[in-house]
Short mmCIF file of C-alpha atoms in Angstrom, two decimals:
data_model
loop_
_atom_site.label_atom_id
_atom_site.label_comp_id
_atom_site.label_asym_id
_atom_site.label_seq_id
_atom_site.Cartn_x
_atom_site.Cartn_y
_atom_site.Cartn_z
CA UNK A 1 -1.31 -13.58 -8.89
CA UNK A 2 2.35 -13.60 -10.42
CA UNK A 3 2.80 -10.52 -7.25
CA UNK A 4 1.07 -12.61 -4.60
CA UNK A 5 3.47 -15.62 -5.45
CA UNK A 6 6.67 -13.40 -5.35
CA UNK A 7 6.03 -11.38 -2.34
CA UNK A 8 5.30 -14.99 -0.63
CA UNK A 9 8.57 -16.74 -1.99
CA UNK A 10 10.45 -13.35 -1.22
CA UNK A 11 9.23 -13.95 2.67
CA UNK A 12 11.06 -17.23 2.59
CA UNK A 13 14.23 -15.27 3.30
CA UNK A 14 12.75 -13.47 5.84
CA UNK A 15 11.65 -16.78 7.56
CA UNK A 16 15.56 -18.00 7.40
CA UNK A 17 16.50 -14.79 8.51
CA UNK A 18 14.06 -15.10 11.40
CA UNK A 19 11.41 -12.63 11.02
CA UNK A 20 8.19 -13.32 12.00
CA UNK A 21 5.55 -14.26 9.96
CA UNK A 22 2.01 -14.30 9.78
CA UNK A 23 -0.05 -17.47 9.28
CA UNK A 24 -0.50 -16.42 5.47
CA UNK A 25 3.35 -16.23 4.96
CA UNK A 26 3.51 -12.22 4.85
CA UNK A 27 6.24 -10.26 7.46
CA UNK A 28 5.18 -9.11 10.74
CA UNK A 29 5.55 -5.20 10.91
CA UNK A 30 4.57 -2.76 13.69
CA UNK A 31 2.40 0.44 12.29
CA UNK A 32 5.99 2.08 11.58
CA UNK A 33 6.47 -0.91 9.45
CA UNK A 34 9.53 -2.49 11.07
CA UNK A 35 10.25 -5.80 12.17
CA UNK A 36 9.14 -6.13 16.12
CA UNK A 37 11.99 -8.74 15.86
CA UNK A 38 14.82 -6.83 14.34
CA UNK A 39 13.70 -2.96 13.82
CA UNK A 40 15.92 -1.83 11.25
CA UNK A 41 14.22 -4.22 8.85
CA UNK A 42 11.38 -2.68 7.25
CA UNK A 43 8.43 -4.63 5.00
CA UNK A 44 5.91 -3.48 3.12
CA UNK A 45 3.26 -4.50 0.04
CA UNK A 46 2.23 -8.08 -0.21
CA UNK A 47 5.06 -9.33 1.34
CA UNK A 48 4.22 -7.23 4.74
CA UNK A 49 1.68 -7.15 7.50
CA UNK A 50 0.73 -4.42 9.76
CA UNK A 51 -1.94 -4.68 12.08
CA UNK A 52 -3.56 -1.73 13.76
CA UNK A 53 -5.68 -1.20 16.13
CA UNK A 54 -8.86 -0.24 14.45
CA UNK A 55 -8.90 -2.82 11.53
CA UNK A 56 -8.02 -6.52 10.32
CA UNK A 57 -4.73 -7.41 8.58
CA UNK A 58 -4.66 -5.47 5.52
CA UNK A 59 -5.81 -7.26 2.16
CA UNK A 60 -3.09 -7.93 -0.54
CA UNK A 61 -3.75 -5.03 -2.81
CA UNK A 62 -2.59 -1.77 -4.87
CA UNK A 63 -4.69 0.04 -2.21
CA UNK A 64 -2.83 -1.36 0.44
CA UNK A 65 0.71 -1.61 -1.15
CA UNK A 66 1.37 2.14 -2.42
CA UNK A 67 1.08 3.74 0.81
CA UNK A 68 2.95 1.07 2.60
CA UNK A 69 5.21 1.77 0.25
CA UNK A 70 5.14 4.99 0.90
CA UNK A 71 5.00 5.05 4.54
CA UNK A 72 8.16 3.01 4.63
CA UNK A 73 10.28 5.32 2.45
CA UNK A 74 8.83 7.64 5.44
CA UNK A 75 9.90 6.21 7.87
CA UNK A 76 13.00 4.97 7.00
CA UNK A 77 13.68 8.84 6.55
CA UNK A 78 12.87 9.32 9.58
CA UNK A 79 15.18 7.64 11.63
CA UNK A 80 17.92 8.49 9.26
CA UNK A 81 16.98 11.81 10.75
CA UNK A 82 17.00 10.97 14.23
CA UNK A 83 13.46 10.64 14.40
CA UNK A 84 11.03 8.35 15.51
CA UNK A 85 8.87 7.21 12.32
CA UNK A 86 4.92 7.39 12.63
CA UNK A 87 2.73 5.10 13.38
CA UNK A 88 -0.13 4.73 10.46
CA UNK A 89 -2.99 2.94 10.73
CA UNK A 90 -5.06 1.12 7.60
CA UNK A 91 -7.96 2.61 6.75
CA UNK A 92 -10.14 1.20 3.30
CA UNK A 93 -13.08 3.02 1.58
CA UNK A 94 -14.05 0.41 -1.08
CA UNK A 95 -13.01 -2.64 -3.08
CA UNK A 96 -12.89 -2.69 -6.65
CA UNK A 97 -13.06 -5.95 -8.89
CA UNK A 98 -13.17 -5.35 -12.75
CA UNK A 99 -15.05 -7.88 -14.70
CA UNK A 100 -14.11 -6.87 -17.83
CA UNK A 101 -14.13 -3.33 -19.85
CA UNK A 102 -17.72 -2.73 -19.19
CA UNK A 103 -18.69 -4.12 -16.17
CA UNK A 104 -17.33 -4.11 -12.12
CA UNK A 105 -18.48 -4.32 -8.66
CA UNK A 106 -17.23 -1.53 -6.24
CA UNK A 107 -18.12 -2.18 -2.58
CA UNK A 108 -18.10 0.24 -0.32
CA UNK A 109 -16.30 -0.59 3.10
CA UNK A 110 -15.84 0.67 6.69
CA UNK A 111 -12.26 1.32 7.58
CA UNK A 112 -11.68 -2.32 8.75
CA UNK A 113 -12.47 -3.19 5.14
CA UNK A 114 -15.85 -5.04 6.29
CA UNK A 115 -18.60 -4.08 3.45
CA UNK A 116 -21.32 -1.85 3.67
CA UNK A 117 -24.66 -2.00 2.90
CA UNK A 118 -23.57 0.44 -0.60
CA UNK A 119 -22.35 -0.65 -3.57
CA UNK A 120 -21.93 0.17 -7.38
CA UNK A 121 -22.09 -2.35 -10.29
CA UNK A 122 -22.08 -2.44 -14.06
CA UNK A 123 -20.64 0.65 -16.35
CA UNK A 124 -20.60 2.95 -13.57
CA UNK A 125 -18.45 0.82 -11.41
CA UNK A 126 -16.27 -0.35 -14.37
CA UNK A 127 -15.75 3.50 -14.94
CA UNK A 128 -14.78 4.08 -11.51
CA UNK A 129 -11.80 0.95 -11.53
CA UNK A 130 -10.71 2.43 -14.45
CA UNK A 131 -9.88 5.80 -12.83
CA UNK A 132 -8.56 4.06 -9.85
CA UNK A 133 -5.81 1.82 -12.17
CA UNK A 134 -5.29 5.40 -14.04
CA UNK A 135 -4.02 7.00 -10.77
CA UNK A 136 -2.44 4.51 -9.66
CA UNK A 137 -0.34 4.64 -13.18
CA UNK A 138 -0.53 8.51 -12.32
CA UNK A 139 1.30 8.04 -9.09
CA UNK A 140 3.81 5.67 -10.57
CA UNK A 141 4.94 7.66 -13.27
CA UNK A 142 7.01 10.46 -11.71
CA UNK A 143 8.96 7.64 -9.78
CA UNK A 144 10.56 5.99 -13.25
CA UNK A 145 10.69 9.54 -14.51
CA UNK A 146 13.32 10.51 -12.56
CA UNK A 147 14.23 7.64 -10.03
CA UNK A 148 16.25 7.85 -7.25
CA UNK A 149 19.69 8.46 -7.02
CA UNK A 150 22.86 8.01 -4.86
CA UNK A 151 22.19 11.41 -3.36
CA UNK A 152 18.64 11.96 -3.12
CA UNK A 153 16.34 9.31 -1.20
CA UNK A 154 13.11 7.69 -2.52
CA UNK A 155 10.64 9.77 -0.53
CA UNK A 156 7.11 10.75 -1.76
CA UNK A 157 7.48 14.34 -0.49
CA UNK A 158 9.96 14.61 -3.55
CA UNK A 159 7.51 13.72 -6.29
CA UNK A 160 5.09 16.00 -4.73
CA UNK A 161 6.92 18.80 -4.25
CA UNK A 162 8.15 18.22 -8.70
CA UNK A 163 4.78 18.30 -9.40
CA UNK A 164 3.03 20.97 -7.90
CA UNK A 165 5.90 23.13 -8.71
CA UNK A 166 5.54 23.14 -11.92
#
């Protein structure tokens, strides 16, 4: 919750600023993840909402907030490039809620995050949330390993490229 409550005080700036916003507090952002109302503002995480075509308003969630992440860092590369950024849809395959050490519910989803008739429960599912917060930890790691600098950008490509080279 302590996430949910600073990405939604952080958007009070961008409602001074003028950004729009959605009825949940959270920026407005194209599938590029700019501002329709000022494009060189990007948003992403919880404090950021990109609709697409296919599915809802994305959920507030590690699932949703890495590759937003991501995808900004992207695109902001982009257009630094002369460019045009892509556009990226949301796309879910499951929610996972950990009730404990032992015991969770995974449900599976469609892309537009509405359940299926599959799901997973009990130690199974708790094992699967656990591997899910482990690569998510994963992912983070090579980011405050070396972090970036004044002359190299914040892309993902460059944590790839670290890791499989080695």
């Amino acid at each position: 919750m302590a996430g949910l409550r600073r990405a939604l005080r952080d958007t009070e700036l961008a409602a001074a600023a003028g950004l729009p916003l959605d009825l949940s507090g959270r920026i407005r952002v194209d599938r590029a993840l700019r501002s329709p109302a000022c494009p060189e503002v990007y948003g992403a995480g919880d404090a950021a909402v990109a609709s697409s075509p296919r599915a809802c308003a994305p959920r507030m969630a590690c699932a949703t907030a890495m590759p937003m992440g991501s995808h900004a860092v992207s695109s902001i590369i982009s257009e630094f490039r002369g460019r045009e950024p892509r556009q990226r849809d949301v796309r879910f395959l499951a929610q996972c809620v950990s009730l404990g050490r032992r015991d969770a519910l995974v449900q599976f989803v469609r892309p537009d995050d509405s359940p299926r008739d599959r799901s997973l429960t009990g130690r199974p599912a708790a094992r699967v949330k656990e591997r899910v917060v482990r690569s998510t930890v994963g992912l983070l790691r090579p980011a405050v390993r070396r972090p970036p600098s004044a002359g190299r950008p914040a892309d993902a490509g460059n944590v790839v490229t670290e890791r499989t080279a080695s």
